[in-house]
PDB file of C-alpha atoms in Angstrom:
ATOM      1  CA  MET I   1       8.260   8.111 -20.235  1.00 57.00           C
ATOM      2  CA  ILE I   2       8.513  11.028 -22.695  1.00 63.00           C
ATOM      3  CA  ASP I   3      12.301  11.026 -22.372  1.00 63.00           C
ATOM      4  CA  ASP I   4      12.359   7.311 -23.223  1.00 67.00           C
ATOM      5  CA  ILE I   5      10.247   7.900 -26.347  1.00 66.00           C
ATOM      6  CA  LEU I   6      12.443  10.792 -27.542  1.00 63.00           C
ATOM      7  CA  GLU I   7      15.597   8.741 -26.890  1.00 70.00           C
ATOM      8  CA  GLN I   8      14.168   5.942 -29.074  1.00 71.00           C
ATOM      9  CA  LEU I   9      13.472   8.460 -31.809  1.00 61.00           C
ATOM     10  CA  GLN I  10      17.003   9.771 -31.538  1.00 69.00           C
ATOM     11  CA  ASN I  11      18.605   6.337 -31.761  1.00 70.00           C
ATOM     12  CA  GLY I  12      16.370   5.291 -34.645  1.00 72.00           C
ATOM     13  CA  THR I  13      14.313   2.582 -32.982  1.00 69.00           C
ATOM     14  CA  LEU I  14      11.187   4.697 -33.489  1.00 68.00           C
ATOM     15  CA  THR I  15      10.075   6.506 -36.645  1.00 77.00           C
ATOM     16  CA  VAL I  16       8.673  10.064 -36.534  1.00 68.00           C
ATOM     17  CA  ALA I  17       5.159   8.677 -37.139  1.00 70.00           C
ATOM     18  CA  GLU I  18       5.498   6.117 -34.329  1.00 65.00           C
ATOM     19  CA  THR I  19       6.866   8.777 -31.986  1.00 66.00           C
ATOM     20  CA  LYS I  20       3.902  11.084 -32.737  1.00 64.00           C
ATOM     21  CA  GLU I  21       1.487   8.214 -32.021  1.00 65.00           C
ATOM     22  CA  LYS I  22       3.113   7.419 -28.696  1.00 64.00           C
ATOM     23  CA  LEU I  23       3.179  11.042 -27.653  1.00 62.00           C
ATOM     24  CA  ALA I  24      -0.454  11.682 -28.592  1.00 61.00           C
ATOM     25  CA  SER I  25      -2.520  12.442 -25.487  1.00 68.00           C
ATOM     26  CA  TYR I  26      -5.581  10.616 -26.836  1.00 66.00           C
ATOM     27  CA  GLU I  27      -6.651   8.219 -29.568  1.00 63.00           C
ATOM     28  CA  ASN I  28      -9.603   9.336 -31.717  1.00 68.00           C
ATOM     29  CA  LEU I  29     -11.880   6.362 -32.504  1.00 74.00           C
ATOM     30  CA  GLY I  30     -14.463   8.613 -34.119  1.00 77.00           C
ATOM     31  CA  PHE I  31     -17.178   7.918 -31.570  1.00 78.00           C
ATOM     32  CA  ALA I  32     -14.795   8.207 -28.587  1.00 78.00           C
ATOM     33  CA  LYS I  33     -11.452   9.815 -27.696  1.00 75.00           C
ATOM     34  CA  ILE I  34      -9.423   7.456 -25.510  1.00 77.00           C
ATOM     35  CA  ASP I  35      -7.347   9.253 -22.890  1.00 76.00           C
ATOM     36  CA  HIS I  36      -4.101   7.327 -22.969  1.00 74.00           C
ATOM     37  CA  HIS I  37      -2.289   9.809 -20.691  1.00 72.00           C
ATOM     38  CA  ARG I  38      -4.783   9.384 -17.850  1.00 75.00           C
ATOM     39  CA  LYS I  39      -2.494   7.039 -15.948  1.00 74.00           C
ATOM     40  CA  ASN I  40       0.437   9.457 -16.256  1.00 70.00           C
ATOM     41  CA  ARG I  41      -1.657  12.323 -14.839  1.00 76.00           C
ATOM     42  CA  GLN I  42      -3.735  10.531 -12.228  1.00 74.00           C
ATOM     43  CA  GLY I  43      -2.059   7.233 -11.457  1.00 72.00           C
ATOM     44  CA  PHE I  44      -4.717   5.003 -12.968  1.00 81.00           C
ATOM     45  CA  PRO I  45      -5.895   4.413 -16.529  1.00 80.00           C
ATOM     46  CA  GLU I  46      -9.233   5.552 -17.892  1.00 83.00           C
ATOM     47  CA  ILE I  47     -12.241   3.507 -16.695  1.00 87.00           C
ATOM     48  CA  VAL I  48     -15.127   2.710 -19.041  1.00 92.00           C
ATOM     49  CA  PHE I  49     -18.751   3.356 -17.980  1.00 93.00           C
ATOM     50  CA  GLY I  50     -20.716   0.712 -19.809  1.00 92.00           C
ATOM     51  CA  GLU I  51     -24.288   1.997 -19.590  1.00 93.00           C
ATOM     52  CA  GLY I  52     -25.485   3.755 -22.731  1.00 92.00           C
ATOM     53  CA  LYS I  53     -22.643   2.419 -24.885  1.00 94.00           C
ATOM     54  CA  THR I  54     -23.146  -0.172 -27.614  1.00 95.00           C
ATOM     55  CA  ALA I  55     -21.347  -3.503 -27.417  1.00 95.00           C
ATOM     56  CA  ASP I  56     -19.324  -2.608 -30.497  1.00 93.00           C
ATOM     57  CA  HIS I  57     -18.186   0.652 -28.982  1.00 95.00           C
ATOM     58  CA  ILE I  58     -17.213  -0.982 -25.682  1.00 94.00           C
ATOM     59  CA  LEU I  59     -15.173  -3.618 -27.534  1.00 95.00           C
ATOM     60  CA  ALA I  60     -13.263  -0.988 -29.524  1.00 92.00           C
ATOM     61  CA  ILE I  61     -12.587   1.085 -26.425  1.00 91.00           C
ATOM     62  CA  VAL I  62     -11.301  -1.832 -24.309  1.00 91.00           C
ATOM     63  CA  GLN I  63      -9.072  -3.063 -27.093  1.00 90.00           C
ATOM     64  CA  SER I  64      -7.539   0.395 -27.399  1.00 88.00           C
ATOM     65  CA  LEU I  65      -7.013   0.611 -23.628  1.00 88.00           C
ATOM     66  CA  ARG I  66      -5.536  -2.864 -23.310  1.00 89.00           C
ATOM     67  CA  ALA I  67      -2.929  -2.110 -25.968  1.00 84.00           C
ATOM     68  CA  ARG I  68      -1.393   0.578 -23.688  1.00 84.00           C
ATOM     69  CA  ASN I  69      -2.250  -0.412 -20.134  1.00 84.00           C
ATOM     70  CA  ASP I  70      -1.833  -3.244 -17.631  1.00 87.00           C
ATOM     71  CA  SER I  71      -5.504  -3.246 -16.629  1.00 90.00           C
ATOM     72  CA  VAL I  72      -8.900  -2.408 -18.095  1.00 91.00           C
ATOM     73  CA  LEU I  73     -12.196  -1.982 -16.244  1.00 94.00           C
ATOM     74  CA  VAL I  74     -15.746  -1.566 -17.565  1.00 95.00           C
ATOM     75  CA  THR I  75     -18.429  -0.730 -14.991  1.00 95.00           C
ATOM     76  CA  ARG I  76     -22.235  -1.060 -15.266  1.00 96.00           C
ATOM     77  CA  ILE I  77     -22.150  -3.431 -18.141  1.00 95.00           C
ATOM     78  CA  SER I  78     -24.888  -6.010 -18.889  1.00 95.00           C
ATOM     79  CA  ARG I  79     -24.150  -9.684 -19.310  1.00 96.00           C
ATOM     80  CA  GLU I  80     -25.225  -9.512 -22.976  1.00 96.00           C
ATOM     81  CA  LYS I  81     -22.681  -6.818 -23.790  1.00 96.00           C
ATOM     82  CA  ALA I  82     -19.972  -8.526 -21.673  1.00 96.00           C
ATOM     83  CA  VAL I  83     -20.427 -11.808 -23.551  1.00 96.00           C
ATOM     84  CA  PHE I  84     -20.075  -9.913 -26.815  1.00 96.00           C
ATOM     85  CA  VAL I  85     -16.777  -8.408 -25.702  1.00 94.00           C
ATOM     86  CA  GLN I  86     -15.513 -11.734 -24.296  1.00 95.00           C
ATOM     87  CA  LYS I  87     -15.818 -13.382 -27.703  1.00 94.00           C
ATOM     88  CA  GLU I  88     -12.954 -11.149 -28.853  1.00 93.00           C
ATOM     89  CA  CYS I  89     -11.322 -10.799 -25.440  1.00 92.00           C
ATOM     90  CA  PRO I  90     -11.799 -14.161 -23.650  1.00 93.00           C
ATOM     91  CA  ASP I  91      -9.357 -13.238 -20.878  1.00 92.00           C
ATOM     92  CA  PHE I  92     -11.752 -10.534 -19.558  1.00 94.00           C
ATOM     93  CA  GLU I  93     -13.656 -11.558 -16.431  1.00 94.00           C
ATOM     94  CA  TYR I  94     -17.336 -10.690 -15.933  1.00 96.00           C
ATOM     95  CA  ASN I  95     -18.685 -10.236 -12.412  1.00 95.00           C
ATOM     96  CA  GLU I  96     -22.447 -10.463 -12.715  1.00 95.00           C
ATOM     97  CA  ILE I  97     -23.099  -9.207  -9.172  1.00 95.00           C
ATOM     98  CA  ALA I  98     -20.912  -6.141  -9.682  1.00 95.00           C
ATOM     99  CA  ARG I  99     -21.819  -5.743 -13.365  1.00 95.00           C
ATOM    100  CA  THR I 100     -18.134  -5.252 -14.148  1.00 96.00           C
ATOM    101  CA  LEU I 101     -15.919  -6.547 -16.930  1.00 96.00           C
ATOM    102  CA  ALA I 102     -12.238  -6.537 -15.988  1.00 95.00           C
ATOM    103  CA  TRP I 103      -8.821  -7.526 -17.232  1.00 92.00           C
ATOM    104  CA  VAL I 104      -5.479  -7.256 -15.456  1.00 90.00           C
ATOM    105  CA  LYS I 105      -2.134  -8.222 -16.882  1.00 84.00           C
ATOM    106  CA  GLU I 106      -1.032  -9.479 -13.516  1.00 78.00           C
ATOM    107  CA  LYS I 107      -3.210  -9.705 -10.411  1.00 74.00           C
ATOM    108  CA  PRO I 108      -1.812  -8.088  -7.252  1.00 66.00           C
ATOM    109  CA  LYS I 109       0.259 -10.574  -5.222  1.00 66.00           C
ATOM    110  CA  ARG I 110       1.115  -8.266  -2.363  1.00 67.00           C
ATOM    111  CA  ASP I 111       0.492  -9.432   1.211  1.00 77.00           C
ATOM    112  CA  GLY I 112       0.207  -6.849   3.908  1.00 84.00           C
ATOM    113  CA  PRO I 113      -1.778  -3.587   3.523  1.00 92.00           C
ATOM    114  CA  TYR I 114      -5.274  -3.710   2.114  1.00 94.00           C
ATOM    115  CA  ILE I 115      -8.542  -1.903   1.664  1.00 96.00           C
ATOM    116  CA  ALA I 116     -11.544  -3.193   3.600  1.00 97.00           C
ATOM    117  CA  ILE I 117     -14.856  -3.331   1.744  1.00 97.00           C
ATOM    118  CA  VAL I 118     -17.480  -3.362   4.515  1.00 97.00           C
ATOM    119  CA  CYS I 119     -21.043  -4.165   3.455  1.00 95.00           C
ATOM    120  CA  ALA I 120     -24.177  -3.873   5.621  1.00 93.00           C
ATOM    121  CA  GLY I 121     -26.392  -6.537   3.992  1.00 91.00           C
ATOM    122  CA  THR I 122     -26.545  -8.963   1.129  1.00 93.00           C
ATOM    123  CA  SER I 123     -28.970  -6.587  -0.707  1.00 94.00           C
ATOM    124  CA  ASP I 124     -26.048  -4.148  -0.958  1.00 94.00           C
ATOM    125  CA  LEU I 125     -23.681  -6.677  -2.530  1.00 95.00           C
ATOM    126  CA  SER I 126     -23.831  -5.307  -6.072  1.00 95.00           C
ATOM    127  CA  VAL I 127     -22.423  -1.940  -4.936  1.00 97.00           C
ATOM    128  CA  ALA I 128     -19.876  -3.571  -2.588  1.00 97.00           C
ATOM    129  CA  GLU I 129     -18.647  -5.888  -5.335  1.00 97.00           C
ATOM    130  CA  GLU I 130     -18.367  -2.988  -7.786  1.00 97.00           C
ATOM    131  CA  ALA I 131     -16.076  -1.317  -5.196  1.00 97.00           C
ATOM    132  CA  ALA I 132     -14.071  -4.511  -4.600  1.00 96.00           C
ATOM    133  CA  VAL I 133     -13.524  -5.306  -8.272  1.00 95.00           C
ATOM    134  CA  THR I 134     -12.564  -1.676  -8.973  1.00 95.00           C
ATOM    135  CA  ALA I 135      -9.886  -1.659  -6.273  1.00 95.00           C
ATOM    136  CA  GLU I 136      -8.535  -5.010  -7.370  1.00 94.00           C
ATOM    137  CA  THR I 137      -8.369  -3.992 -11.000  1.00 93.00           C
ATOM    138  CA  LEU I 138      -6.403  -0.928  -9.949  1.00 92.00           C
ATOM    139  CA  GLY I 139      -3.924  -3.253  -8.271  1.00 90.00           C
ATOM    140  CA  ILE I 140      -4.986  -2.780  -4.656  1.00 92.00           C
ATOM    141  CA  PRO I 141      -5.405  -5.774  -2.296  1.00 93.00           C
ATOM    142  CA  VAL I 142      -8.955  -6.071  -0.836  1.00 95.00           C
ATOM    143  CA  ARG I 143     -10.575  -7.758   2.144  1.00 95.00           C
ATOM    144  CA  ARG I 144     -14.364  -8.293   1.888  1.00 96.00           C
ATOM    145  CA  ILE I 145     -16.306  -7.996   5.176  1.00 96.00           C
ATOM    146  CA  TYR I 146     -19.925  -8.552   4.183  1.00 96.00           C
ATOM    147  CA  ASP I 147     -23.297  -8.746   5.989  1.00 93.00           C
ATOM    148  CA  VAL I 148     -22.222  -6.809   9.122  1.00 93.00           C
ATOM    149  CA  GLY I 149     -25.043  -4.263   9.330  1.00 89.00           C
ATOM    150  CA  VAL I 150     -26.273  -2.563  12.486  1.00 88.00           C
ATOM    151  CA  ALA I 151     -29.228  -4.934  12.899  1.00 87.00           C
ATOM    152  CA  GLY I 152     -26.717  -7.381  14.373  1.00 89.00           C
ATOM    153  CA  LEU I 153     -23.775  -5.422  15.859  1.00 90.00           C
ATOM    154  CA  HIS I 154     -22.116  -8.612  17.066  1.00 92.00           C
ATOM    155  CA  ARG I 155     -21.314  -9.453  13.456  1.00 93.00           C
ATOM    156  CA  LEU I 156     -19.497  -6.165  12.981  1.00 92.00           C
ATOM    157  CA  LEU I 157     -17.637  -6.498  16.277  1.00 93.00           C
ATOM    158  CA  ASP I 158     -16.509 -10.045  15.339  1.00 93.00           C
ATOM    159  CA  ASN I 159     -14.739  -8.484  12.336  1.00 92.00           C
ATOM    160  CA  ILE I 160     -13.613  -5.216  13.832  1.00 95.00           C
ATOM    161  CA  ASP I 161      -9.920  -6.108  14.156  1.00 94.00           C
ATOM    162  CA  GLU I 162      -9.664  -6.888  10.419  1.00 95.00           C
ATOM    163  CA  ILE I 163     -11.383  -3.598   9.587  1.00 95.00           C
ATOM    164  CA  ARG I 164      -9.154  -1.660  11.969  1.00 95.00           C
ATOM    165  CA  SER I 165      -6.060  -3.042  10.296  1.00 94.00           C
ATOM    166  CA  ALA I 166      -7.048  -1.751   6.846  1.00 95.00           C
ATOM    167  CA  THR I 167      -5.434   1.318   5.315  1.00 95.00           C
ATOM    168  CA  VAL I 168      -8.859   2.706   4.397  1.00 96.00           C
ATOM    169  CA  SER I 169     -12.412   1.296   4.502  1.00 96.00           C
ATOM    170  CA  VAL I 170     -15.212   1.523   1.952  1.00 97.00           C
ATOM    171  CA  CYS I 171     -18.512   1.179   3.877  1.00 97.00           C
ATOM    172  CA  VAL I 172     -21.628   0.288   1.891  1.00 97.00           C
ATOM    173  CA  ALA I 173     -25.111   0.476   3.359  1.00 95.00           C
ATOM    174  CA  GLY I 174     -28.755   1.130   2.409  1.00 92.00           C
ATOM    175  CA  MET I 175     -31.919   1.509   4.470  1.00 91.00           C
ATOM    176  CA  GLU I 176     -31.134   4.209   7.092  1.00 90.00           C
ATOM    177  CA  GLY I 177     -27.432   4.198   6.285  1.00 89.00           C
ATOM    178  CA  ALA I 178     -26.228   3.925   9.880  1.00 92.00           C
ATOM    179  CA  LEU I 179     -23.242   1.561   9.458  1.00 94.00           C
ATOM    180  CA  PRO I 180     -20.584   4.195   8.550  1.00 94.00           C
ATOM    181  CA  SER I 181     -21.413   6.269  11.633  1.00 94.00           C
ATOM    182  CA  VAL I 182     -21.130   3.242  13.898  1.00 93.00           C
ATOM    183  CA  LEU I 183     -17.914   2.126  12.197  1.00 95.00           C
ATOM    184  CA  GLY I 184     -16.531   5.663  12.348  1.00 93.00           C
ATOM    185  CA  GLY I 185     -16.621   5.555  16.113  1.00 93.00           C
ATOM    186  CA  LEU I 186     -14.622   2.308  16.187  1.00 94.00           C
ATOM    187  CA  VAL I 187     -11.724   2.740  13.760  1.00 93.00           C
ATOM    188  CA  ARG I 188      -8.917   5.197  13.115  1.00 93.00           C
ATOM    189  CA  ASN I 189      -8.633   4.712   9.346  1.00 94.00           C
ATOM    190  CA  PRO I 190     -10.529   6.882   6.787  1.00 95.00           C
ATOM    191  CA  ILE I 191     -14.017   5.673   5.881  1.00 96.00           C
ATOM    192  CA  ILE I 192     -15.571   6.273   2.487  1.00 97.00           C
ATOM    193  CA  ALA I 193     -19.328   5.724   2.866  1.00 97.00           C
ATOM    194  CA  VAL I 194     -21.520   4.578  -0.022  1.00 97.00           C
ATOM    195  CA  PRO I 195     -25.310   4.915   0.324  1.00 96.00           C
ATOM    196  CA  THR I 196     -27.252   2.370  -1.686  1.00 96.00           C
ATOM    197  CA  SER I 197     -30.747   2.600  -3.154  1.00 95.00           C
ATOM    198  CA  VAL I 198     -31.818  -0.416  -1.071  1.00 93.00           C
ATOM    199  CA  GLY I 199     -34.763   0.203   1.244  1.00 89.00           C
ATOM    200  CA  TYR I 200     -38.511   0.678   1.653  1.00 91.00           C
ATOM    201  CA  GLY I 201     -40.497   3.669   0.365  1.00 89.00           C
ATOM    202  CA  ALA I 202     -39.260   6.311   2.820  1.00 88.00           C
ATOM    203  CA  ASN I 203     -35.713   5.408   1.840  1.00 88.00           C
ATOM    204  CA  PHE I 204     -36.413   7.396  -1.355  1.00 93.00           C
ATOM    205  CA  ASN I 205     -34.124   5.193  -3.461  1.00 92.00           C
ATOM    206  CA  GLY I 206     -31.099   5.924  -1.281  1.00 93.00           C
ATOM    207  CA  LEU I 207     -31.694   9.533  -0.440  1.00 95.00           C
ATOM    208  CA  SER I 208     -32.387   8.684   3.199  1.00 94.00           C
ATOM    209  CA  ALA I 209     -29.131   6.768   3.512  1.00 94.00           C
ATOM    210  CA  LEU I 210     -27.215   9.523   1.711  1.00 96.00           C
ATOM    211  CA  LEU I 211     -28.471  12.222   4.101  1.00 95.00           C
ATOM    212  CA  SER I 212     -27.779  10.040   7.143  1.00 94.00           C
ATOM    213  CA  MET I 213     -24.181   9.545   6.012  1.00 95.00           C
ATOM    214  CA  LEU I 214     -23.709  13.258   5.161  1.00 95.00           C
ATOM    215  CA  ASN I 215     -24.939  14.126   8.651  1.00 94.00           C
ATOM    216  CA  SER I 216     -22.803  11.526  10.435  1.00 92.00           C
ATOM    217  CA  CYS I 217     -21.606  12.591  13.889  1.00 90.00           C
ATOM    218  CA  ALA I 218     -18.507  10.351  13.502  1.00 91.00           C
ATOM    219  CA  SER I 219     -15.300  11.989  12.340  1.00 89.00           C
ATOM    220  CA  GLY I 220     -13.361  10.647   9.370  1.00 89.00           C
ATOM    221  CA  VAL I 221     -16.382   9.690   7.247  1.00 94.00           C
ATOM    222  CA  SER I 222     -16.560  10.935   3.680  1.00 95.00           C
ATOM    223  CA  VAL I 223     -19.514  10.190   1.389  1.00 96.00           C
ATOM    224  CA  VAL I 224     -19.923   9.478  -2.320  1.00 97.00           C
ATOM    225  CA  ASN I 225     -23.078   9.374  -4.445  1.00 96.00           C
ATOM    226  CA  ILE I 226     -25.811   6.776  -4.196  1.00 96.00           C
ATOM    227  CA  ASP I 227     -24.741   3.328  -5.441  1.00 96.00           C
ATOM    228  CA  ASN I 228     -21.297   4.705  -6.451  1.00 96.00           C
ATOM    229  CA  GLY I 229     -19.135   1.786  -5.421  1.00 96.00           C
ATOM    230  CA  PHE I 230     -16.675   2.642  -8.190  1.00 95.00           C
ATOM    231  CA  GLY I 231     -16.113   6.234  -6.967  1.00 95.00           C
ATOM    232  CA  ALA I 232     -15.594   5.095  -3.372  1.00 97.00           C
ATOM    233  CA  ALA I 233     -13.035   2.449  -4.373  1.00 96.00           C
ATOM    234  CA  TYR I 234     -11.201   4.838  -6.676  1.00 94.00           C
ATOM    235  CA  ASN I 235     -10.788   7.343  -3.852  1.00 95.00           C
ATOM    236  CA  ALA I 236      -9.758   4.567  -1.472  1.00 96.00           C
ATOM    237  CA  ALA I 237      -7.145   3.446  -3.997  1.00 94.00           C
ATOM    238  CA  LEU I 238      -5.731   6.960  -4.212  1.00 93.00           C
ATOM    239  CA  ILE I 239      -5.404   7.099  -0.399  1.00 94.00           C
ATOM    240  CA  TYR I 240      -3.807   3.652  -0.406  1.00 93.00           C
ATOM    241  CA  LYS I 241      -1.221   4.667  -3.034  1.00 90.00           C
ATOM    242  CA  LEU I 242      -0.338   7.823  -1.116  1.00 91.00           C
ATOM    243  CA  VAL I 243       0.145   5.955   2.167  1.00 89.00           C
ATOM    244  CA  HIS I 244       2.118   3.111   0.633  1.00 87.00           C
ATOM    245  CA  LYS I 245       3.877   5.070  -2.101  1.00 78.00           C
ATOM    246  CA  GLU I 246       7.390   3.981  -1.055  1.00 67.00           C
ATOM    247  CA  GLU I 247       6.414   0.271  -0.881  1.00 68.00           C
ATOM    248  CA  ILE I 248       4.688   0.386  -4.283  1.00 60.00           C
ATOM    249  CA  ASN I 249       7.661   2.144  -5.903  1.00 59.00           C
ATOM    250  CA  ASN I 250      10.057  -0.449  -4.491  1.00 56.00           C
ATOM    251  CA  GLU I 251       7.850  -3.285  -5.899  1.00 58.00           C
ATOM    252  CA  ASP I 252       7.880  -1.630  -9.313  1.00 52.00           C
ATOM    253  CA  ILE I 253      11.653  -1.460  -9.238  1.00 44.00           C
ATOM    254  CA  ILE I 254      11.983  -5.110  -8.181  1.00 44.00           C
ATOM    255  CA  SER I 255       9.549  -6.304 -10.837  1.00 46.00           C
TER     256      SER I 255
END
């Protein structure tokens, strides 16, 4: 990428000022510094955390990101703020369950490998959907397997072949957080467990599920923070890209 920019400077298609702007590692908006080189370093562009930011600030940030990337994702954003952004960016999609606002230049069309988002109960859907939207915005195909908690193991077993065929699974559960351990004994792909804050008093807002997952006796289970669907999906996407690096590179060449 840098070589291309320098070549354009050399042949006169870019001015010195334009070259400096393209080579800048971040854009200073005054209230925020947008990391435009994040994708070059890590493989994915910067993601916006919506909580605590004003609607005006979110709008300015997403407009800056969209100008240089093929996808933009805002997590934990209220409907009110999302509607404000959509007035200027009507092609952004708001998922009220996930509380995400997302835009992709081209949605993934790949058949074949996918990430499985496995969710214990419908009370955990907000976290599961945050994970699903995150992966999809990062260009990763997703299969949703919802409401398959341990209270009815037959539901999980009915879907086990689809989960086993996934490259990696994100497993979301609240209450006692048992689902990742059960799933870990049934599949050979990596499992990223997400405890949710769903549960009665002794659940301690997800602490019980977190400790259960951290103490899992099943191998191959990693754990992220409580309600962190985004973090789980991001790590799953990194695993997916490493496993399917050659296929993804070939698709980029073809496109």
